[in-house]
mmCIF file of C-alpha atoms in Angstrom:
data_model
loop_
_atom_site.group_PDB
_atom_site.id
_atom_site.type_symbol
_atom_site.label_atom_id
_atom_site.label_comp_id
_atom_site.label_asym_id
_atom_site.label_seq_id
_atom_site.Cartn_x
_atom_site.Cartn_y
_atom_site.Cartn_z
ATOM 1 C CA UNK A 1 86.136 -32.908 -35.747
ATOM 2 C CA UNK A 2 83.333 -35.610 -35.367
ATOM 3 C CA UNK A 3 82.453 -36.323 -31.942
ATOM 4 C CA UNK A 4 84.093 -33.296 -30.540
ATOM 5 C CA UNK A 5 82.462 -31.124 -28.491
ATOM 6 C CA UNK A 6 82.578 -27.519 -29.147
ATOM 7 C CA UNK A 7 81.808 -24.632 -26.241
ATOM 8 C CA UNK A 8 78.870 -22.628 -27.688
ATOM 9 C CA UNK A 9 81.202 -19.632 -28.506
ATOM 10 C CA UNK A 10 83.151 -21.787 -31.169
ATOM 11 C CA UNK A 11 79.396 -22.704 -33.166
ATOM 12 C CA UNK A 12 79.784 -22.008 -36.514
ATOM 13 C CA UNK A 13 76.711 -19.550 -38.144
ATOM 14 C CA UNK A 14 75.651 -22.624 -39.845
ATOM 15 C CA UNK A 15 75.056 -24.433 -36.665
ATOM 16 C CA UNK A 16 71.833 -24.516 -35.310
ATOM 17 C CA UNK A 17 72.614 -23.696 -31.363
ATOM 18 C CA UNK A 18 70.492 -26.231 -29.207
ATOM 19 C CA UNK A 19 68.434 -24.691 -26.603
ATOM 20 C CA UNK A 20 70.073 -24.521 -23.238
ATOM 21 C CA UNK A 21 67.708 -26.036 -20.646
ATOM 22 C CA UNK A 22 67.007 -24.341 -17.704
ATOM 23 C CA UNK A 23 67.403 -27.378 -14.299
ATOM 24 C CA UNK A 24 63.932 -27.767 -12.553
ATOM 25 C CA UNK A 25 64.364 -27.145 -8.653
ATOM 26 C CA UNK A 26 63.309 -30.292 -6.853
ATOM 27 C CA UNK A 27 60.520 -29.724 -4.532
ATOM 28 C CA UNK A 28 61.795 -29.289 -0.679
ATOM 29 C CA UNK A 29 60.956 -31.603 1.463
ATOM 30 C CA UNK A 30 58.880 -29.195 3.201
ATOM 31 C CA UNK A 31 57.059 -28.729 0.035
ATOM 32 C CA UNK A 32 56.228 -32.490 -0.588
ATOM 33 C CA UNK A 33 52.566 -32.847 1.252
ATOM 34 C CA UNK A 34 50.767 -36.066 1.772
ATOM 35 C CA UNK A 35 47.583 -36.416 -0.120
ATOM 36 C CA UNK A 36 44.559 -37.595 1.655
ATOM 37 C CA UNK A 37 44.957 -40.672 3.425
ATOM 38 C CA UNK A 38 48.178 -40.799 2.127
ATOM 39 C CA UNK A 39 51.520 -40.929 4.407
ATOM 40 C CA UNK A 40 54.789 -39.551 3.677
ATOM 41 C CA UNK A 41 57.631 -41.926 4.257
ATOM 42 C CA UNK A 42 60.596 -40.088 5.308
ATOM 43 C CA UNK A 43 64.209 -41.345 4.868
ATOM 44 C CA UNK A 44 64.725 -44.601 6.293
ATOM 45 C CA UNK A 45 60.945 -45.445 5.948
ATOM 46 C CA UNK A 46 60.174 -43.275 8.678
ATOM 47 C CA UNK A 47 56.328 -42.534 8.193
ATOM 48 C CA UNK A 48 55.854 -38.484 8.680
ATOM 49 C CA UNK A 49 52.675 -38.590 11.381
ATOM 50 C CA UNK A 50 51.383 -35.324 12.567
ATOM 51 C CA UNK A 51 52.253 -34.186 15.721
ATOM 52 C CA UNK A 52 49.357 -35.219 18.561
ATOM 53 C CA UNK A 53 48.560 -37.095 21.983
ATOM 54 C CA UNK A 54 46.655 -40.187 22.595
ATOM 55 C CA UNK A 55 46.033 -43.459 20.856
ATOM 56 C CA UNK A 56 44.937 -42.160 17.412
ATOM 57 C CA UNK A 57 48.313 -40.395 16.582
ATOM 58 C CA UNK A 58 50.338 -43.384 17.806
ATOM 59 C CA UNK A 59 47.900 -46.553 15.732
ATOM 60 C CA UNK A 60 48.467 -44.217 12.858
ATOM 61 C CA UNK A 61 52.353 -43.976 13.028
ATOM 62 C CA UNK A 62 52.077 -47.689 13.818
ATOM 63 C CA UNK A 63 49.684 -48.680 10.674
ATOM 64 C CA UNK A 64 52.392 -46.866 8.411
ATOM 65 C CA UNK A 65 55.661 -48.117 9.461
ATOM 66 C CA UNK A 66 56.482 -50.105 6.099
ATOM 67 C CA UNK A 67 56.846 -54.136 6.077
ATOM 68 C CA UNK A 68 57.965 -55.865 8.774
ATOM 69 C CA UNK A 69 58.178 -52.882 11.282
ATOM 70 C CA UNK A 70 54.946 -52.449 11.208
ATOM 71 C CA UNK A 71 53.980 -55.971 12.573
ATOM 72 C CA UNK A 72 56.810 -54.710 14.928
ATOM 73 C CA UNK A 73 55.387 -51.668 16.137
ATOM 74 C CA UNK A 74 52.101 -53.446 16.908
ATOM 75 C CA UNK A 75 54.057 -56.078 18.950
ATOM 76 C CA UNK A 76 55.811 -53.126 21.301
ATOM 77 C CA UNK A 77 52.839 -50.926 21.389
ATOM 78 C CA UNK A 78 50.604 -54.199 22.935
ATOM 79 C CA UNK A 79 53.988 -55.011 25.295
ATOM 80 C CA UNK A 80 53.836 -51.374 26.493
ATOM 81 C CA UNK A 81 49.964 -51.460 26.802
ATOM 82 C CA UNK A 82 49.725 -54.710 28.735
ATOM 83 C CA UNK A 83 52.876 -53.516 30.889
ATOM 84 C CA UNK A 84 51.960 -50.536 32.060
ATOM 85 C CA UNK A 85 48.136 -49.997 31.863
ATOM 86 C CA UNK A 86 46.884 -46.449 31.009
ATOM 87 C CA UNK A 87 50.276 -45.137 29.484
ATOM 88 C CA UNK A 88 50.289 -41.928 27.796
ATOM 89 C CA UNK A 89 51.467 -42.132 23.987
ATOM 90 C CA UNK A 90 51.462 -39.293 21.786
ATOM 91 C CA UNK A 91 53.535 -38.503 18.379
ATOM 92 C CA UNK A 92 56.388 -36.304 18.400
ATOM 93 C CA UNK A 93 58.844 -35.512 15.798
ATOM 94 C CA UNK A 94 57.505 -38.259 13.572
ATOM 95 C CA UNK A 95 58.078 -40.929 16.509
ATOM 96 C CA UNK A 96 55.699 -42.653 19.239
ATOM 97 C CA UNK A 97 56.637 -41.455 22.786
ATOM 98 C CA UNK A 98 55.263 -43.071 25.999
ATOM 99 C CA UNK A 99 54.845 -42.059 29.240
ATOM 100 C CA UNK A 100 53.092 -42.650 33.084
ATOM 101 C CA UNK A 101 50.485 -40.343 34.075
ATOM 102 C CA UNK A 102 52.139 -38.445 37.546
ATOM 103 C CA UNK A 103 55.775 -38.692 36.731
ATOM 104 C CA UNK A 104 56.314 -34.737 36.281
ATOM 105 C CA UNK A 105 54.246 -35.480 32.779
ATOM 106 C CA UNK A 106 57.815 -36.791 31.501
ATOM 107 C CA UNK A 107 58.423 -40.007 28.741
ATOM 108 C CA UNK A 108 60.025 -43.375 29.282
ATOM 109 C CA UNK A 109 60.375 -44.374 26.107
ATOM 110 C CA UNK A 110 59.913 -43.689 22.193
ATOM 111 C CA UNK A 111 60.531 -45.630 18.736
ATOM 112 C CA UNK A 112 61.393 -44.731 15.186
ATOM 113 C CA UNK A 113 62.106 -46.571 11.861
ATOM 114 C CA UNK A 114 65.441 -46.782 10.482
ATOM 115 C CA UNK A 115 66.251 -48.323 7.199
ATOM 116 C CA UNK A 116 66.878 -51.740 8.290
ATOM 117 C CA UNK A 117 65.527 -51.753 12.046
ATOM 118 C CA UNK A 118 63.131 -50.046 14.533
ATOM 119 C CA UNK A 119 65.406 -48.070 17.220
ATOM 120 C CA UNK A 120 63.924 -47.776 20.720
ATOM 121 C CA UNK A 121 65.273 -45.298 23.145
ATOM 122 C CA UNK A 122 64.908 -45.892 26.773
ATOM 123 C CA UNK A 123 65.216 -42.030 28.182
ATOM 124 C CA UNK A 124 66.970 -43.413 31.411
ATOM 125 C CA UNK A 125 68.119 -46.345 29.807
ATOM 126 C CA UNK A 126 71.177 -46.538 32.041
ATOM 127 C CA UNK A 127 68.993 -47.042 34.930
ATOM 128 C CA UNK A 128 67.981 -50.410 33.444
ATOM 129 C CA UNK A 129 69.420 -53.754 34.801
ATOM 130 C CA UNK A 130 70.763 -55.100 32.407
ATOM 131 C CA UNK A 131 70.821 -52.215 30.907
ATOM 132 C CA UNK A 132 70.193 -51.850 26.537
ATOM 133 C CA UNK A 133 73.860 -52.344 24.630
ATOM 134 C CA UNK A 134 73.055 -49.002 22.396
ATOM 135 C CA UNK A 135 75.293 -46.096 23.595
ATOM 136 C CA UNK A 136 73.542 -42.526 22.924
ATOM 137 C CA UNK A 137 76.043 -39.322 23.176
ATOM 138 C CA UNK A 138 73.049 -38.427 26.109
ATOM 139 C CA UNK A 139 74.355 -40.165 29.390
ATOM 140 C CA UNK A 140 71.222 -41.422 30.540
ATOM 141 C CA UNK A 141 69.604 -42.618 27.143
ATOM 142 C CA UNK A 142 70.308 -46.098 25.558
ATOM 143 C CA UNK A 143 69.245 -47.697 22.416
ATOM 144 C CA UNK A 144 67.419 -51.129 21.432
ATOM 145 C CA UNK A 145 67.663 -52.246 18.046
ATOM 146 C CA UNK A 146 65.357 -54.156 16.622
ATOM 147 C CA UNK A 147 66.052 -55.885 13.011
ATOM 148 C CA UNK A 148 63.415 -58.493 11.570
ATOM 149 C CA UNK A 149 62.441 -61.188 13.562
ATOM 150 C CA UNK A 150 64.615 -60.022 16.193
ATOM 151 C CA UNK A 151 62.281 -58.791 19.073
ATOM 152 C CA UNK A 152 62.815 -61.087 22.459
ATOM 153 C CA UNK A 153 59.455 -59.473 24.424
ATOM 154 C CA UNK A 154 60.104 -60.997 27.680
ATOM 155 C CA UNK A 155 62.856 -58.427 27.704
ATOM 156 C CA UNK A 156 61.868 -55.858 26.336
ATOM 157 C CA UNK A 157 58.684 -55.960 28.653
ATOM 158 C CA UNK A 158 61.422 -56.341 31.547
ATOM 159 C CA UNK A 159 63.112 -52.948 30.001
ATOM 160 C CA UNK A 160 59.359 -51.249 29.988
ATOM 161 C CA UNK A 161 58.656 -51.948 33.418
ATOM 162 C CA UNK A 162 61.190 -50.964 34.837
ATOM 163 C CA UNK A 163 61.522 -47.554 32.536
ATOM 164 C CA UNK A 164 57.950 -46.811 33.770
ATOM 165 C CA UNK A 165 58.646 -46.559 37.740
ATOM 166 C CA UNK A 166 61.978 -44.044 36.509
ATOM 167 C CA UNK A 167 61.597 -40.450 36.374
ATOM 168 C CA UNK A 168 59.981 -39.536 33.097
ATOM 169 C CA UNK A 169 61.898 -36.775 30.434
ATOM 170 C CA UNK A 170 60.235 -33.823 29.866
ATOM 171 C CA UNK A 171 60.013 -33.515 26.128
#
C-alpha cells in the first residue's frame, strides 16, 4: 500500500502516529498595529492614518500613499490648496476629506487609494458641469478616477471650485 494514505484509525501499533498540528489563528486585522513611524497599508495600498483635523493628518496620509499615488496626492492636495485658500482637511476613515470654513461645517470632497488608482469623490458631484463620469449608488456623489499619469489639473481644479461654493456634507 505505498503511497496510500491511511486515516489515523487504520495506523498499525507499529506506526509511529505523527503529531497532529494544531492551525495558528492569523492575527485580525484589528490586531495588526503599526510600529513607530511605521504605516499600515490597508488593502489596495490604502495607508491606515489616524483619525484627525488639519494639515498634519492629511501630509501624513499623503507621504504614505505607495508609488505613484503619492506624487498624486501631493498634486491634488496643492490643486485644492491653491483653489480654495484656507480649506479645512482632516482624515477620516483612512481618507483625506476637504471642506470650506461656513458651509454648515460640511465636506466637498475626499480621496482614497485603490489598487491601481486614487478615487476622488465629489459629495455633490452631480452638481458639477460637466459633471465626473463615476456613478456612486448615493445620488448626489460622483467619482474621479485617477490611474498613473492620468491627472488633467485644469479640470480637476474646475471640479474643486466649483464643489467648494456647493453645500458641504456633514460627515
Amino acid at each position: 500500500m505505498t503511497g496510500m494514505s491511511r486515516k489515523p484509525e487504520q495506523a498499525t501499533e507499529n506506526e509511529a502516529a505523527e503529531p497532529v498540528l494544531e492551525k495558528r489563528a492569523r492575527p485580525r486585522r484589528s490586531a495588526l498595529k503599526a510600529q513607530p513611524g511605521e504605516v499600515v497599508l490597508l488593502s489596495g495600498g490604502n495607508p491606515q492614518i489616524a483619525k484627525g483635523y488639519g494639515d498634519a493628518p492629511v501630509q501624513a496620509y499623503i507621504a504614505a500613499m505607495p508609488g505613484w499615488k503619492s506624487d498624486v496626492g501631493r498634486r491634488l492636495d496643492a490643486i485644492i490648496e491653491r483653489t480654495v485658500p484656507g480649506a479645512r482637511k482632516a482624515v477620516k476613515w483612512n481618507s483625506p476629506f476637504y471642506g470650506v470654513e461656513g458651509q454648515d461645517q460640511g465636506w466637498f470632497l475626499g480621496f482614497h487609494c485603490l489598487t491601481t488608482y486614487v478615487k476622488v469623490a465629489f459629495f455633490r458631484g452631480a452638481s458639477l458641469s460637466p459633471v465626473p463620469l463615476g456613478a456612486s449608488k448615493q445620488k448626489d456623489v460622483r467619482y474621479l478616477d485617477i490611474h498613473e499619469g492620468e491627472l488633467d489639473e485644469a479640470q480637476f481644479a474646475a471640479w474643486v471650485k466649483q464643489a467648494s461654493q456647493l453645500p458641504g456634507e456633514k460627515m
